[in-house]
Amino acid sequence: MRIIPLASESLGVRSLATFVEASGVKILIDPGVALGPKRYGLPPAEIELRMLQQMRKKLQGYARKADVVTISHYHYDHHTPFFEGLYESSSEAFAREIYTGKLLFIKHPRENINFSQRKRAWAFLKNAEPIAKEIEFADGRAFDLGGVTLEFSPAVPHGGEGSKLGFVIMVLIDDGSKRIIHASDIQLLNRKAVEWIVEKNPDLLITGGPPTYLGPRAAGSWETGVKNLNEIIRETNAEVILDHHIVRDKRYPEFFDELERRPKTFAGYLKVEDKPLEAYRRELHRIERGEEAEVPFRLG
């Protein structure tokens, strides 16, 4: 099994896009990249806009190779919508290239979904149905693709119980020799997601951490995230790739230090330097104005 992390906060954008090749089946998971439109009251810095374009091209290249596309939910950093947008991986032509001729396994567009995502799902399906090879609503279902099984979790909260952000689905990919789970936006904050991961006992878990960058709005999420991920590590002995929301917080290395096994970011897995651009947006704007500011990564 070949696993290629494509885009994430440690690579300079909002995403958890991943490419997996298993038993000859090429799978693109959560094909979206975006930027936070406002952080510290600031729009994206120029280097973030350049990185968005780089990640769009990277995503486009792997989409051409994919047979299968999976979508965990309808936030724009997890799927490419069919409209032009400045800070998302969008435009109709780009979206058509990602989804045309593909077998799509997607979050149910009407069940266990909030109002905002229901609207986005409707717009997505309206455009995707004429061009996709086939579309399956994947919540709680398993599919045999000939030598590889895709098993999807039931819908679980996007974050903690009662989250206003809706629901997501996780996917287990099993080729008989390795089991990986891609767990977008569970944020390690709800029991249903943790219990499903432990039950499925993956060799590798790819997931996003809690949104501790939100400050008081995320009170208690640091402690809960550490507790739940340590439980997963103890119960499954899985290797962990941890990225996304947690890497929007400059303190994310301290979060990693509290875990019983240190995870890798997408950048770390690829053996390149972490570039958490959004977390350092204030400093990046100062540098672009010619002022003095320090960031813990190279800007080249």
mmCIF file of C-alpha atoms in Angstrom:
data_model
loop_
_atom_site.group_PDB
_atom_site.id
_atom_site.type_symbol
_atom_site.label_atom_id
_atom_site.label_comp_id
_atom_site.label_asym_id
_atom_site.label_seq_id
_atom_site.Cartn_x
_atom_site.Cartn_y
_atom_site.Cartn_z
ATOM 1 C CA MET A 1 0.000 0.000 0.000
ATOM 2 C CA ARG A 2 1.313 3.428 -0.982
ATOM 3 C CA ILE A 3 0.212 6.450 1.084
ATOM 4 C CA ILE A 4 0.897 9.995 -0.091
ATOM 5 C CA PRO A 5 -0.231 12.938 2.066
ATOM 6 C CA LEU A 6 -1.050 15.708 -0.410
ATOM 7 C CA ALA A 7 -2.051 18.898 1.402
ATOM 8 C CA SER A 8 -2.505 20.072 4.978
ATOM 9 C CA GLU A 9 -1.734 22.850 7.422
ATOM 10 C CA SER A 10 1.848 21.632 7.876
ATOM 11 C CA LEU A 11 2.163 22.028 4.095
ATOM 12 C CA GLY A 12 0.755 25.571 4.159
ATOM 13 C CA VAL A 13 -2.988 25.215 3.434
ATOM 14 C CA ARG A 14 -6.199 24.002 5.056
ATOM 15 C CA SER A 15 -6.711 20.398 3.955
ATOM 16 C CA LEU A 16 -6.282 16.741 4.826
ATOM 17 C CA ALA A 17 -6.184 15.499 1.207
ATOM 18 C CA THR A 18 -4.522 12.102 0.846
ATOM 19 C CA PHE A 19 -3.775 9.692 -2.021
ATOM 20 C CA VAL A 20 -3.684 5.938 -1.408
ATOM 21 C CA GLU A 21 -2.839 3.178 -3.848
ATOM 22 C CA ALA A 22 -3.904 -0.258 -2.610
ATOM 23 C CA SER A 23 -3.988 -3.459 -4.676
ATOM 24 C CA GLY A 24 -3.889 -1.371 -7.830
ATOM 25 C CA VAL A 25 -6.845 0.806 -6.786
ATOM 26 C CA LYS A 26 -6.002 4.516 -6.675
ATOM 27 C CA ILE A 27 -7.999 6.437 -4.076
ATOM 28 C CA LEU A 28 -8.142 10.205 -3.547
ATOM 29 C CA ILE A 29 -9.492 11.127 -0.103
ATOM 30 C CA ASP A 30 -11.054 14.526 0.669
ATOM 31 C CA PRO A 31 -9.986 16.423 -2.477
ATOM 32 C CA GLY A 32 -10.122 20.003 -1.282
ATOM 33 C CA VAL A 33 -7.648 22.736 -0.362
ATOM 34 C CA ALA A 34 -8.476 26.151 1.058
ATOM 35 C CA LEU A 35 -7.170 29.067 3.101
ATOM 36 C CA GLY A 36 -8.688 30.677 6.155
ATOM 37 C CA PRO A 37 -10.225 33.911 4.789
ATOM 38 C CA LYS A 38 -9.503 35.686 8.081
ATOM 39 C CA ARG A 39 -6.963 34.864 10.779
ATOM 40 C CA TYR A 40 -5.917 37.394 13.412
ATOM 41 C CA GLY A 41 -8.218 39.704 11.447
ATOM 42 C CA LEU A 42 -5.940 39.397 8.399
ATOM 43 C CA PRO A 43 -6.451 37.931 4.921
ATOM 44 C CA PRO A 44 -4.001 35.329 3.640
ATOM 45 C CA ALA A 45 -0.437 36.456 3.104
ATOM 46 C CA GLU A 46 1.071 36.321 -0.362
ATOM 47 C CA ILE A 47 3.032 33.165 0.433
ATOM 48 C CA GLU A 48 -0.228 31.464 1.454
ATOM 49 C CA LEU A 49 -1.836 32.388 -1.863
ATOM 50 C CA ARG A 50 1.156 30.971 -3.731
ATOM 51 C CA MET A 51 1.007 27.787 -1.676
ATOM 52 C CA LEU A 52 -2.712 27.431 -2.442
ATOM 53 C CA GLN A 53 -1.924 27.479 -6.154
ATOM 54 C CA GLN A 54 0.856 24.904 -5.692
ATOM 55 C CA MET A 55 -1.439 22.591 -3.740
ATOM 56 C CA ARG A 56 -4.204 22.977 -6.347
ATOM 57 C CA LYS A 57 -1.788 21.787 -9.035
ATOM 58 C CA LYS A 58 -0.636 18.899 -6.854
ATOM 59 C CA LEU A 59 -4.217 17.857 -6.132
ATOM 60 C CA GLN A 60 -5.069 18.121 -9.822
ATOM 61 C CA GLY A 61 -2.184 15.828 -10.746
ATOM 62 C CA TYR A 62 -3.190 13.101 -8.330
ATOM 63 C CA ALA A 63 -6.866 13.444 -9.283
ATOM 64 C CA ARG A 64 -5.931 12.481 -12.831
ATOM 65 C CA LYS A 65 -4.490 9.208 -11.512
ATOM 66 C CA ALA A 66 -7.390 8.337 -9.190
ATOM 67 C CA ASP A 67 -10.073 5.722 -9.841
ATOM 68 C CA VAL A 68 -11.964 6.467 -6.637
ATOM 69 C CA VAL A 69 -12.706 9.699 -4.753
ATOM 70 C CA THR A 70 -14.057 9.806 -1.198
ATOM 71 C CA ILE A 71 -15.586 12.823 0.555
ATOM 72 C CA SER A 72 -15.986 12.886 4.329
ATOM 73 C CA HIS A 73 -18.132 16.048 4.444
ATOM 74 C CA TYR A 74 -18.856 19.215 2.504
ATOM 75 C CA HIS A 75 -16.532 21.832 3.942
ATOM 76 C CA TYR A 76 -14.436 23.401 1.208
ATOM 77 C CA ASP A 77 -11.116 22.184 2.588
ATOM 78 C CA HIS A 78 -12.411 18.611 2.121
ATOM 79 C CA HIS A 79 -14.083 18.712 -1.284
ATOM 80 C CA THR A 80 -13.722 20.876 -4.364
ATOM 81 C CA PRO A 81 -16.979 22.690 -5.125
ATOM 82 C CA PHE A 82 -18.167 23.641 -8.612
ATOM 83 C CA PHE A 83 -17.718 27.404 -8.335
ATOM 84 C CA GLU A 84 -14.995 29.980 -8.606
ATOM 85 C CA GLY A 85 -13.553 31.060 -5.268
ATOM 86 C CA LEU A 86 -10.433 32.894 -4.180
ATOM 87 C CA TYR A 87 -9.530 30.832 -1.135
ATOM 88 C CA GLU A 88 -10.823 27.363 -2.104
ATOM 89 C CA SER A 89 -9.683 24.740 -4.582
ATOM 90 C CA SER A 90 -12.545 25.613 -6.882
ATOM 91 C CA SER A 91 -13.731 26.517 -10.377
ATOM 92 C CA GLU A 92 -15.983 24.368 -12.506
ATOM 93 C CA ALA A 93 -13.179 23.219 -14.797
ATOM 94 C CA PHE A 94 -11.002 22.150 -11.873
ATOM 95 C CA ALA A 95 -13.879 20.317 -10.181
ATOM 96 C CA ARG A 96 -14.845 18.526 -13.386
ATOM 97 C CA GLU A 97 -11.283 17.267 -13.743
ATOM 98 C CA ILE A 98 -11.366 15.832 -10.225
ATOM 99 C CA TYR A 99 -14.731 14.064 -10.456
ATOM 100 C CA THR A 100 -15.271 13.128 -14.115
ATOM 101 C CA GLY A 101 -15.340 9.371 -14.621
ATOM 102 C CA LYS A 102 -14.625 8.662 -10.953
ATOM 103 C CA LEU A 103 -16.356 6.291 -8.554
ATOM 104 C CA LEU A 104 -17.445 8.621 -5.735
ATOM 105 C CA PHE A 105 -18.064 7.518 -2.141
ATOM 106 C CA ILE A 106 -19.535 10.494 -0.323
ATOM 107 C CA LYS A 107 -21.132 11.597 2.942
ATOM 108 C CA HIS A 108 -24.915 11.186 2.716
ATOM 109 C CA PRO A 109 -26.260 14.519 1.464
ATOM 110 C CA ARG A 110 -29.530 14.454 3.431
ATOM 111 C CA GLU A 111 -29.049 12.330 6.558
ATOM 112 C CA ASN A 112 -27.089 13.407 9.649
ATOM 113 C CA ILE A 113 -26.159 16.724 8.086
ATOM 114 C CA ASN A 114 -26.569 20.348 9.084
ATOM 115 C CA PHE A 115 -28.290 22.991 6.966
ATOM 116 C CA SER A 116 -25.117 24.554 5.553
ATOM 117 C CA GLN A 117 -23.619 21.268 4.420
ATOM 118 C CA ARG A 118 -26.979 20.057 3.062
ATOM 119 C CA LYS A 119 -27.013 23.078 0.723
ATOM 120 C CA ARG A 120 -23.435 22.439 -0.345
ATOM 121 C CA ALA A 121 -24.138 18.727 -0.886
ATOM 122 C CA TRP A 122 -27.123 19.559 -3.096
ATOM 123 C CA ALA A 123 -25.001 21.882 -5.242
ATOM 124 C CA PHE A 124 -22.238 19.285 -5.430
ATOM 125 C CA LEU A 125 -24.546 16.453 -6.507
ATOM 126 C CA LYS A 126 -26.311 18.610 -9.082
ATOM 127 C CA ASN A 127 -22.983 19.065 -10.858
ATOM 128 C CA ALA A 128 -21.275 15.746 -10.071
ATOM 129 C CA GLU A 129 -24.034 13.302 -11.029
ATOM 130 C CA PRO A 130 -23.779 13.914 -14.799
ATOM 131 C CA ILE A 131 -20.002 13.397 -14.899
ATOM 132 C CA ALA A 132 -19.155 10.792 -12.236
ATOM 133 C CA LYS A 133 -18.900 7.127 -13.114
ATOM 134 C CA GLU A 134 -21.033 6.261 -10.088
ATOM 135 C CA ILE A 135 -21.960 7.875 -6.762
ATOM 136 C CA GLU A 136 -22.517 5.952 -3.534
ATOM 137 C CA PHE A 137 -23.731 7.426 -0.249
ATOM 138 C CA ALA A 138 -21.166 5.752 1.974
ATOM 139 C CA ASP A 139 -22.241 6.307 5.608
ATOM 140 C CA GLY A 140 -21.893 3.047 7.566
ATOM 141 C CA ARG A 141 -21.297 0.923 4.458
ATOM 142 C CA ALA A 142 -18.483 -1.276 3.125
ATOM 143 C CA PHE A 143 -17.443 -1.835 -0.487
ATOM 144 C CA ASP A 144 -15.291 -4.563 -2.080
ATOM 145 C CA LEU A 145 -13.229 -3.068 -4.895
ATOM 146 C CA GLY A 146 -11.440 -6.295 -5.772
ATOM 147 C CA GLY A 147 -8.502 -6.897 -3.455
ATOM 148 C CA VAL A 148 -9.207 -3.816 -1.352
ATOM 149 C CA THR A 149 -12.088 -3.046 0.992
ATOM 150 C CA LEU A 150 -13.351 0.433 1.781
ATOM 151 C CA GLU A 151 -15.364 0.573 4.995
ATOM 152 C CA PHE A 152 -16.977 3.816 6.084
ATOM 153 C CA SER A 153 -18.002 4.762 9.594
ATOM 154 C CA PRO A 154 -21.497 5.876 10.470
ATOM 155 C CA ALA A 155 -21.794 9.643 10.606
ATOM 156 C CA VAL A 156 -19.981 11.030 13.665
ATOM 157 C CA PRO A 157 -19.880 14.605 14.986
ATOM 158 C CA HIS A 158 -17.590 17.163 13.394
ATOM 159 C CA GLY A 159 -15.787 17.723 16.690
ATOM 160 C CA GLY A 160 -17.525 17.277 20.029
ATOM 161 C CA GLU A 161 -21.001 15.934 20.687
ATOM 162 C CA GLY A 162 -23.674 18.377 19.622
ATOM 163 C CA SER A 163 -21.332 20.223 17.261
ATOM 164 C CA LYS A 164 -23.083 22.842 15.124
ATOM 165 C CA LEU A 165 -20.646 22.005 12.322
ATOM 166 C CA GLY A 166 -22.515 18.807 11.454
ATOM 167 C CA PHE A 167 -21.205 15.299 10.833
ATOM 168 C CA VAL A 168 -18.396 13.521 8.992
ATOM 169 C CA ILE A 169 -17.595 9.969 7.923
ATOM 170 C CA MET A 170 -14.269 8.159 8.356
ATOM 171 C CA VAL A 171 -12.891 5.589 5.912
ATOM 172 C CA LEU A 172 -10.940 2.386 6.545
ATOM 173 C CA ILE A 173 -8.870 1.058 3.636
ATOM 174 C CA ASP A 174 -7.821 -2.600 3.954
ATOM 175 C CA ASP A 175 -5.806 -4.436 1.292
ATOM 176 C CA GLY A 176 -5.252 -7.565 3.380
ATOM 177 C CA SER A 177 -1.774 -6.550 4.504
ATOM 178 C CA LYS A 178 -2.307 -3.057 5.920
ATOM 179 C CA ARG A 179 -5.244 -1.201 7.419
ATOM 180 C CA ILE A 180 -5.389 2.579 7.430
ATOM 181 C CA ILE A 181 -8.087 4.916 8.694
ATOM 182 C CA HIS A 182 -8.520 8.447 7.388
ATOM 183 C CA ALA A 183 -10.519 10.332 10.023
ATOM 184 C CA SER A 184 -11.211 13.853 8.819
ATOM 185 C CA ASP A 185 -12.418 16.476 11.278
ATOM 186 C CA ILE A 186 -13.389 14.208 14.155
ATOM 187 C CA GLN A 187 -10.982 16.537 15.996
ATOM 188 C CA LEU A 188 -10.450 13.668 18.505
ATOM 189 C CA LEU A 189 -13.332 15.103 20.530
ATOM 190 C CA ASN A 190 -16.190 12.567 20.379
ATOM 191 C CA ARG A 191 -16.491 9.076 21.806
ATOM 192 C CA LYS A 192 -18.298 7.603 18.814
ATOM 193 C CA ALA A 193 -15.320 8.307 16.546
ATOM 194 C CA VAL A 194 -12.739 7.097 19.064
ATOM 195 C CA GLU A 195 -14.618 3.851 19.672
ATOM 196 C CA TRP A 196 -14.975 3.134 15.942
ATOM 197 C CA ILE A 197 -11.243 3.654 15.379
ATOM 198 C CA VAL A 198 -10.319 1.384 18.302
ATOM 199 C CA GLU A 199 -12.746 -1.282 17.109
ATOM 200 C CA LYS A 200 -11.288 -1.278 13.591
ATOM 201 C CA ASN A 201 -7.704 -1.452 14.926
ATOM 202 C CA PRO A 202 -5.774 0.283 12.136
ATOM 203 C CA ASP A 203 -2.055 0.048 11.473
ATOM 204 C CA LEU A 204 -2.017 3.733 10.529
ATOM 205 C CA LEU A 205 -4.366 6.543 11.549
ATOM 206 C CA ILE A 206 -4.501 9.801 9.580
ATOM 207 C CA THR A 207 -6.480 12.397 11.496
ATOM 208 C CA GLY A 208 -6.880 16.023 12.452
ATOM 209 C CA GLY A 209 -6.375 17.306 15.978
ATOM 210 C CA PRO A 210 -8.594 19.612 18.021
ATOM 211 C CA PRO A 211 -9.104 23.280 17.042
ATOM 212 C CA THR A 212 -7.146 24.682 19.964
ATOM 213 C CA TYR A 213 -6.316 27.811 17.926
ATOM 214 C CA LEU A 214 -9.872 29.006 18.612
ATOM 215 C CA GLY A 215 -8.938 29.861 22.204
ATOM 216 C CA PRO A 216 -11.888 30.119 24.638
ATOM 217 C CA ARG A 217 -14.263 28.679 22.023
ATOM 218 C CA ALA A 218 -12.267 25.447 22.167
ATOM 219 C CA ALA A 219 -11.965 25.273 25.962
ATOM 220 C CA GLY A 220 -11.027 21.778 27.102
ATOM 221 C CA SER A 221 -10.303 20.520 23.589
ATOM 222 C CA TRP A 222 -6.548 20.223 24.223
ATOM 223 C CA GLU A 223 -7.003 17.920 27.216
ATOM 224 C CA THR A 224 -9.757 15.882 25.537
ATOM 225 C CA GLY A 225 -7.745 15.500 22.341
ATOM 226 C CA VAL A 226 -4.652 14.298 24.187
ATOM 227 C CA LYS A 227 -6.698 11.844 26.280
ATOM 228 C CA ASN A 228 -8.540 10.367 23.305
ATOM 229 C CA LEU A 229 -5.525 10.051 21.035
ATOM 230 C CA ASN A 230 -3.488 8.429 23.799
ATOM 231 C CA GLU A 231 -6.301 5.922 24.226
ATOM 232 C CA ILE A 232 -6.214 5.133 20.505
ATOM 233 C CA ILE A 233 -2.426 4.741 20.573
ATOM 234 C CA ARG A 234 -2.578 2.389 23.578
ATOM 235 C CA GLU A 235 -5.454 0.285 22.264
ATOM 236 C CA THR A 236 -4.353 -0.060 18.623
ATOM 237 C CA ASN A 237 -0.587 0.573 18.625
ATOM 238 C CA ALA A 238 -1.224 2.462 15.378
ATOM 239 C CA GLU A 239 1.240 4.812 13.747
ATOM 240 C CA VAL A 240 -0.354 8.274 13.723
ATOM 241 C CA ILE A 241 -0.233 11.096 11.190
ATOM 242 C CA LEU A 242 -1.716 14.151 12.921
ATOM 243 C CA ASP A 243 -2.331 17.479 11.222
ATOM 244 C CA HIS A 244 -5.094 19.894 10.192
ATOM 245 C CA HIS A 245 -6.795 22.036 12.917
ATOM 246 C CA ILE A 246 -4.173 21.447 15.609
ATOM 247 C CA VAL A 247 -1.410 22.788 13.323
ATOM 248 C CA ARG A 248 -3.225 26.136 13.087
ATOM 249 C CA ASP A 249 -2.006 26.583 16.689
ATOM 250 C CA LYS A 250 1.648 27.588 17.096
ATOM 251 C CA ARG A 251 1.761 25.352 20.168
ATOM 252 C CA TYR A 252 1.120 22.137 18.243
ATOM 253 C CA PRO A 253 4.601 20.680 18.995
ATOM 254 C CA GLU A 254 3.695 20.892 22.699
ATOM 255 C CA PHE A 255 0.491 18.942 22.008
ATOM 256 C CA PHE A 256 2.568 16.271 20.255
ATOM 257 C CA ASP A 257 4.885 16.132 23.301
ATOM 258 C CA GLU A 258 1.969 15.053 25.515
ATOM 259 C CA LEU A 259 1.204 11.973 23.419
ATOM 260 C CA GLU A 260 2.446 8.504 24.303
ATOM 261 C CA ARG A 261 3.814 8.072 20.783
ATOM 262 C CA ARG A 262 4.885 11.131 18.849
ATOM 263 C CA PRO A 263 2.937 11.472 15.592
ATOM 264 C CA LYS A 264 4.118 12.913 12.306
ATOM 265 C CA THR A 265 2.577 15.802 10.440
ATOM 266 C CA PHE A 266 1.986 15.453 6.697
ATOM 267 C CA ALA A 267 5.217 17.353 6.171
ATOM 268 C CA GLY A 268 7.053 15.109 8.627
ATOM 269 C CA TYR A 269 5.756 11.970 6.910
ATOM 270 C CA LEU A 270 7.030 13.346 3.602
ATOM 271 C CA LYS A 271 10.360 14.263 5.274
ATOM 272 C CA VAL A 272 10.056 17.948 4.496
ATOM 273 C CA GLU A 273 9.949 20.987 6.759
ATOM 274 C CA ASP A 274 6.692 21.916 8.499
ATOM 275 C CA LYS A 275 5.352 25.223 7.151
ATOM 276 C CA PRO A 276 2.303 26.112 9.274
ATOM 277 C CA LEU A 277 1.724 29.341 7.384
ATOM 278 C CA GLU A 278 -1.679 30.245 8.801
ATOM 279 C CA ALA A 279 -0.448 30.032 12.384
ATOM 280 C CA TYR A 280 2.205 32.640 11.523
ATOM 281 C CA ARG A 281 0.054 34.905 9.337
ATOM 282 C CA ARG A 282 0.787 38.012 11.424
ATOM 283 C CA GLU A 283 4.519 37.472 11.079
ATOM 284 C CA LEU A 284 4.209 36.751 7.355
ATOM 285 C CA HIS A 285 2.381 40.025 6.760
ATOM 286 C CA ARG A 286 5.090 41.907 8.681
ATOM 287 C CA ILE A 287 7.813 40.262 6.613
ATOM 288 C CA GLU A 288 5.974 41.133 3.396
ATOM 289 C CA ARG A 289 5.860 44.776 4.564
ATOM 290 C CA GLY A 290 9.627 44.689 5.071
ATOM 291 C CA GLU A 291 9.421 44.577 8.866
ATOM 292 C CA GLU A 292 11.346 42.322 11.242
ATOM 293 C CA ALA A 293 9.602 39.088 12.249
ATOM 294 C CA GLU A 294 10.694 35.529 12.896
ATOM 295 C CA VAL A 295 9.090 32.288 11.708
ATOM 296 C CA PRO A 296 10.365 28.761 12.465
ATOM 297 C CA PHE A 297 10.640 27.748 8.811
ATOM 298 C CA ARG A 298 12.270 28.860 5.611
ATOM 299 C CA LEU A 299 10.315 31.146 3.300
ATOM 300 C CA GLY A 300 11.950 30.036 0.050
#
